[in-house]
Amino acid sequence: GMKYLHHREVVHGRLKSRNCVVDGRFVLKVTDHGYNGLLEAQKVLQDPPRPEERFWTAPELLRDPALERKGTFRGDVYSISIIMQEVICRSTPYCMLDMPANEIIRKVEKPPPLCRPSVSVDQAPLECIQLMKQCWSEQPERRPTINQIFDQFKNINKGRKTN
């Protein structure tokens, strides 16, 4: 779904696990895309998001409220990394950190030190963990593109179809 959006120059901007649903054929679908653009176009005033709602938001977007409302392609990639952490750990974002949500967001927004989830190498294939870490790079330009992510998943799955 994200590959489809990015190929059409559409930034999701609000990607999180609850915006990913599975249909009756077990195909993953991405929802809630374009919502930010709709709110922007209608100049709808929004309440600031709760800290827990910002776990999937890239650090550079946390630092720039105008950019956070619009989202970026590289910001979507960061969101994918946090969803990967949820899948690997089978839990909520940053579940291994014993901190309140607002403190986690503050640390992600203003490093050093770099604040990211901690995932053990025995929880997933090393290639998945490496990809996740690339996707949450502090420097957006060092994050892979959606095509690169797709290709890496294809390699991890040995060419079998991935959703």
Backbone as a ProteinNet text record, in pm:
[ID]
protein_1_A
[PRIMARY]
GMKYLHHREVVHGRLKSRNCVVDGRFVLKVTDHGYNGLLEAQKVLQDPPRPEERFWTAPELLRDPALERKGTFRGDVYSISIIMQEVICRSTPYCMLDMPANEIIRKVEKPPPLCRPSVSVDQAPLECIQLMKQCWSEQPERRPTINQIFDQFKNINKGRKTN
[TERTIARY]
80.5	0	84.8	191.3	276.9	354.1	392.3	461.5	368	242.5	142.7	131.4	117	103	226.9	344.1	467	492.6	455.4	472.3	381.1	275.8	183.8	207.8	326	367.9	272.4	214.2	125.2	197.1	211	267.2	152.2	170.7	66.2	59.9	170.6	179.7	122.3	44.9	-16.7	-4.8	96.5	109.4	138.9	58.8	78.1	8.7	34.7	-16.6	-168.8	-238.5	-384.6	-440.8	-355.2	-396.2	-362.8	-321.8	-293.1	-393.8	-472.4	-574.8	-554.2	-607	-594.5	-733.4	-743.7	-874.7	-901.8	-1013.2	-1055.5	-961.8	-876.8	-779.3	-641.2	-636.1	-511	-413.7	-468.9	-387.6	-388.9	-270.7	-257.2	-304.2	-384.4	-434.1	-396.4	-361.7	-325.3	-442.5	-484.4	-598.1	-552.4	-643.1	-622.8	-526	-489.2	-398.9	-476.5	-409.7	-473	-551.2	-565.1	-643.9	-580.9	-448	-379.9	-403.6	-394.9	-417.5	-558.1	-654.1	-793.1	-808.7	-749.6	-757.2	-688.4	-572.1	-498.8	-581.4	-637.9	-714.8	-835.6	-896.6	-1014	-977.3	-847.9	-796.5	-861.3	-876.7	-936	-834.5	-876.9	-789.9	-792.9	-674.6	-665.1	-605.9	-654.7	-591.3	-454.1	-358.1	-227.1	-241.2	-168.4	-180.7	-124	-182.6	-129.8	6.9	94.4	227.8	222.4	128.5	117.8	85.3	22.3	-13	107.6	215.5	331.5	446.5	427.4	534	585.6	501.2	537.6	592.9	601	641.3	792.5	847.6	992.5	1043.1	1166.8	1221.9	1218.3	1252.1	1254.2	1114.2	1012	874.1	829.5	877.8	846.5	900.3	1011.3	1075.9	1010.1	922	861.8	711.8	628.7	483.9	419.5	463.5	404.4	437	559.7	601.6	532.2	512	444.3	302.2	233.6	96.4	93.3	195.1	197.7	256.4	363	433.6	531.1	617.7	716.3	731.5	789.2	815.3	909.4	1015.4	1112.1	1049.1	954.2	880.5	794.8	735	658.6	748.9	872.6	967.9	999.6	1017.6	1040.7	921.7	801.7	681.4	681.9	727.9	737	829.8	938.3	1032.1	966.3	882.5	815.9	710.6	642.6	548.6	624.6	742.6	824.6	858.1	893.6	923.4	801.2	683.7	561.4	539.7	561.5	541.6	645.4	771.5	879.2	859.3	827	812	671.8	578.3	438.2	385.3	417.3	375.8	370.1	343.9	329.8	466.1	467.7	594.8	665.7	794.7	880.8	840.7	778.7	728.9	839.4	962	1072.8	1132.2	1092.4	1143.3	1047.4	1099.9	1016.2	1008.7	938.7	927.1	787.4	740.2	611.4	624.4	513.5	511.9	570.6	536.6	587.3	739.4	798	944.1	1009.3	947.9	999.8	999.1	888.3	877.7	981.5	999.9	1100	1239.5	1271.8	1404.3	1422.9	1318.1	1326.7	1345.2	1273.9	1278	1412.1	1473.3	1593.7	1706.6	1772.2	1889.5	2007.4	2120.5	2156.1	2108.6	2111.2	2141.3	2022.7	2052	1949.2	1853.6	1724.8	1624.3	1544.7	1562.9	1488.6	1451.2	1353.6	1320.3	1441.8	1440	1546.6	1489.8	1550	1502.5	1619.4	1599.3	1703.8	1717.5	1840.5	1864.8	1799.6	1757.8	1690.2	1538.6	1489.6	1345.7	1302.5	1399.4	1366	1492.3	1476.6	1595.9	1679.3	1809.2	1901	1872.4	1837.3	1809	1690.7	1591.8	1475	1514.6	1595	1638.3	1726	1813.8	1898.3	1813.8	1715	1626	1549.7	1498.1	1425.2	1514.7	1638.6	1731.7	1766.9	1778.1	1801.6	1683.1	1563.4	1441.5	1423.3	1482	1466.3	1591.4	1674.5	1794.1	1757.3	1842.7	1821.8	1827	1911.2	1922.3	1824	1721.2	1619	1677.5	1780.3	1838.9	1909.7	1936.4	2000.3	1897.2	1770.8	1665.6	1642.9	1610.8	1583.4	1452.9	1439.9	1313.5	1216.2	1091.8	991.7	1026.6	1084.3	1126.7	1237.5	1332.9	1442.3	1390	1294.5	1234.1	1164.8	1086.8	1015	1113	1222.5	1323.2	1390.6	1418.9	1481.8	1387.3	1260	1163.9	1153.4	1160.2	1156.6	1276.3	1394.4	1514	1500.7	1450.8	1432.9	1337.2	1232.4	1132.5	1170.2	1293.1	1345.8	1255.9	1208.1	1130.7	981.8	937.6	793.2	723.7	598.6	522.4	513	530.1	516.5	404.9	338.3	234.2	284.8
-120	0	126.4	126.2	245.3	262.5	152.5	161.1	226.1	185.8	243.1	394.2	435.3	578.2	656.3	608	681.6	688.8	584.9	588.8	693	729	831.2	966	977.4	1102.3	1143.8	1045.5	1073	1036.2	1134	1110.4	1071.3	967.6	928.4	1030.4	1048.2	1150.7	1113.3	1006.2	964.1	813	754.1	608.9	558.3	465.6	396.4	262.2	175.7	38.5	33.4	120.2	111.3	158.1	216.1	252.2	142	27.3	-89.3	-197.7	-238.7	-339.9	-457.4	-572	-692.8	-729.7	-752.3	-786.9	-937.4	-981.9	-1121.2	-1220.2	-1171.2	-1258.8	-1247.7	-1183.4	-1161.1	-1071.8	-974	-875	-747.8	-694.4	-573.1	-451.8	-368.5	-245.3	-127.4	-15.9	105.8	202.1	254.1	345.8	483	578.7	712.1	798.5	755.4	838.3	954.3	1066	1185	1266.2	1216	1284.5	1418.1	1419.3	1544.8	1649.8	1609.8	1703	1760.1	1677	1721.1	1825.2	1797.2	1892.5	2024	2013.6	2134.1	2216.2	2149.9	2219.4	2291.1	2231.3	2292	2383.6	2396.4	2482.3	2449.7	2320.7	2273.7	2288.9	2353.5	2363.1	2229.2	2182	2052.7	2070.1	1990.9	1986.5	1923.5	1963.9	1898.4	1749.3	1664.5	1520.6	1483.8	1382.9	1332.1	1269.1	1266.8	1208.4	1066.3	984.1	846	839.2	943.7	949.1	984.3	1029.6	1077.6	976.3	858.2	757	723	729.6	691.3	809.5	926.7	1048.8	1063.2	1090.3	1105.7	1226.3	1218.1	1326.6	1463.4	1467.7	1596.8	1655.7	1571.8	1621.4	1668.1	1600.4	1644.4	1785	1817.8	1948.7	2060.3	2026	2125.5	2097.7	2167.2	2139.9	2150	2244.7	2257.9	2135	2087.9	1968.3	1844	1840.6	1726	1711.4	1823.7	1817.6	1761.7	1795.1	1750.5	1610.9	1581.9	1455.2	1460.3	1361	1349.3	1201.6	1176.4	1037.9	971.5	1042.2	985.9	971.4	1058.1	1044	918.1	885.7	761	640	647.6	537.5	520.9	632.2	623.8	554.3	590.4	528.1	377.2	334.7	191.4	123.3	190.7	129.3	104.8	197.2	180.2	69.1	59.9	-51	-183.7	-186.3	-308.3	-346.8	-247.8	-276.8	-337.1	-284.9	-339.7	-485.2	-514.5	-650.5	-744.9	-702.9	-787.4	-815.7	-712.5	-728	-772.9	-766.9	-799.5	-716.2	-588	-496.5	-354.2	-261.6	-120.7	-56.3	58.3	126.6	160.1	142.6	177.1	101.8	-15.7	-91.6	-127.9	-137.4	-180	-65.4	56.7	172.6	204.4	218.1	246.5	397.7	463.9	610.1	650.3	763.5	814.8	859.4	856.7	889.6	1027.2	1127.8	1263.1	1269.7	1191.2	1189.6	1119.7	1012.1	943.3	1038.6	1108	1201.7	1312.7	1365.8	1470.7	1420.3	1296.5	1240.3	1210.2	1165.3	1140.4	1273	1374.7	1506.5	1576.1	1558.1	1635.1	1545.2	1471.9	1397.3	1493.5	1457.1	1323.5	1300.6	1179.1	1058.8	1019.9	939.3	891.9	799.1	824.6	741.4	665.1	534.2	445.7	320	244.5	118	25.2	-65	-164.2	-299.5	-361.2	-490.1	-587.4	-700.9	-802.9	-880	-920.7	-994.6	-1132.7	-1181	-1311.3	-1298.9	-1176.9	-1156.3	-1161.5	-1147.2	-1144.2	-1172.8	-1205.2	-1221.4	-1093	-1110.2	-996.7	-895.8	-945.6	-855.2	-763.7	-815.3	-733.5	-626.4	-664	-567.4	-459.7	-499.6	-401.2	-305.2	-357.5	-272.9	-176	-224.9	-139.6	-24.7	-55.3	47.8	147.8	101.4	194.3	289.5	235.2	315	420.3	400.5	501.9	587.9	591.9	676.2	819.8	882.9	1022.9	1114	1079	1158.4	1103.1	1179.6	1130.7	1081.3	1148.4	1110.6	974.7	924.5	792.9	679.7	715.7	613.6	559.2	430.8	376	431.8	423.1	460.1	343.3	367.9	261.4	148.2	181.3	76.9	-8.9	54.9	-19.9	-110.6	-61.7	-143.9	-264.7	-240.4	-347.4	-452.8	-407.2	-500.1	-579.7	-514.5	-586	-690.9	-658.7	-758.7	-875.4	-843.3	-948.1	-1042.2	-984.7	-1066.7	-1149.6	-1088.6	-1160.1	-1277.8	-1256.1	-1361	-1451.1	-1436.4	-1519.6	-1516.6	-1396.6	-1377.3	-1402.5	-1461.3	-1482.6	-1347.3	-1342.7	-1218	-1163.1	-1031.2	-965.4	-863.9	-843.9	-740.7	-632.7
0	0	0	80.6	86.3	-44.3	-105.9	-235.2	-337.8	-337.5	-428	-405.3	-279.4	-248.9	-291.3	-252.2	-282.4	-432.7	-507.3	-653	-716.4	-647.8	-698	-630.9	-568.9	-503.2	-391.2	-322.2	-209.6	-80.9	7.3	140.2	231.9	311.4	406.6	519.2	589.8	693.7	828.8	835.7	963	980.6	918.1	920	1060.2	1105	1232.9	1222.3	1316.6	1306.6	1296.8	1364.4	1359	1224.8	1139.6	1003.9	903.8	954	870.7	907.7	811	836.3	740.8	778.2	697.1	646.2	513.9	458.1	470.8	417.2	428.8	361.2	269.7	203.1	267.1	384.5	458.3	381.6	309.9	239.7	322.7	348.5	428	347.8	408.4	346.6	435.5	372.3	444.9	437.5	552.6	558.5	606.4	603.9	660.2	580	458.4	378.1	316.9	303.7	248.4	349.2	469.7	572.3	610.2	626	659.6	552.2	426.1	315.8	317.8	349.8	359.8	470.3	586.7	698.2	662.8	597.1	555.6	456	356	252.4	310.9	412	473.4	589.8	614.6	722.5	857.6	882.7	1007.6	1120.4	1227.4	1344.8	1417.3	1452.9	1520	1658.6	1751.5	1882.7	1866.4	1950	1940.6	1972.6	1898.2	1924.7	2061.6	2123.6	2250.1	2224	2322.8	2301.8	2244.6	2291.3	2242.9	2093.8	2041.1	1899.3	1812.9	1874.8	1800.1	1797.1	1854.7	1857.1	1717.6	1615.9	1480	1399.9	1461.6	1391.8	1390.8	1273.9	1257.6	1336.9	1387.5	1470.1	1402.1	1272.5	1202.7	1192	1192.1	1188	1325.7	1430.3	1566.8	1591.8	1526.5	1546	1465.3	1372	1282.5	1268.8	1349	1347.4	1209.3	1126.5	992.6	908.2	918.4	845.1	900.4	1032	1094.5	1040.9	1018.4	966.3	824	743.6	603.9	588.5	663.5	648.7	532.2	525.2	417.3	381.4	265	225.7	326	364.8	460.6	599.5	631.5	757.1	757.2	642	629.8	653	602.9	621.8	770	840.5	985.4	1052.7	1013.2	1070.3	1048.5	931.6	902.4	1002.3	1040.1	1135.5	1271	1314.7	1444.3	1434.7	1320.9	1300.2	1300.4	1239	1241.5	1385.4	1467.9	1608.8	1677.4	1649.4	1709.5	1668.8	1540.9	1491	1551.6	1551	1603.7	1752.2	1828.4	1974.1	2014.7	1919	1947.6	2063.1	2055	2161	2106.7	2194.7	2157.5	2130.6	2062.7	2038.7	2169.8	2168	2282.6	2409.6	2394.8	2510.3	2608.5	2560.9	2646.5	2728.4	2697.7	2771.7	2885.6	3001.4	3118.5	3138.4	3044.7	3048.2	3006	3056.6	3007	2860.8	2789.3	2646.7	2617.8	2699.4	2671.1	2683.6	2772	2785.6	2665.7	2619	2500	2381.3	2360.3	2247.7	2261	2380.7	2402.2	2366.1	2404.4	2376.4	2227.7	2160.2	2015.9	1942.7	1988.6	1924.5	1944.3	2061.7	2095.4	2144.4	2051.7	2095.1	2111.9	2161.8	2209.3	2350.8	2395.5	2317.5	2230.6	2130	2038.9	2113.7	2101.9	2169.8	2064.5	2063.7	1974.6	2052.3	2001.5	2067.7	2070.8	2165.2	2178	2137.8	2036	1986.9	1987.6	2047.4	2058.2	1927.3	1894.6	1770	1769.5	1884.7	1886.5	1865	1844.1	1824.5	1678.2	1585.7	1443.3	1363.2	1234.5	1150.9	1151.9	1151.6	1156.7	1045.3	925.1	812.9	843.9	914.3	951.6	1052.2	1148.6	1250.2	1187	1096.1	1027.4	944.4	874.2	794.2	883.5	993.9	1088	1134.1	1168.8	1217.1	1107.5	983.3	871.9	857.1	873.2	854.4	963.1	1081	1186	1202.7	1100.9	1105.4	1142.1	1220.6	1258.9	1136.2	1039.2	916.1	812.3	778.4	684.4	552.2	502.5	373.3	379	498.1	512.5	522.9	532.4	537.3	396.3	385.8	252.5	196.4	66.2	1.9	16.8	-15.7	-8.3	-105.2	-221.3	-316	-257.1	-190.2	-128.5	-16.8	60.6	166.1	103.2	-0.6	-70	-120.9	-184.5	-237.1	-125.7	-13.4	97.6	155.8	168	216	117.2	-11.5	-113.2	-96.6	-71.2	-48.3	79	184.7	311.8	292.4	211.8	186.3	69.5	21	-87.9	-211.5	-245.1	-366.5	-354.7	-242.7	-226.7	-215	-257.2	-255.1	-113	-101.1	29.2	22.6	134.3	145.4	236.5
[MASK]
+++++++++++++++++++++++++++++++++++++++++++++++++++++++++++++++++++++++++++++++++++++++++++++++++++++++++++++++++++++++++++++++++++++++++++++++++++++++++++++++++++

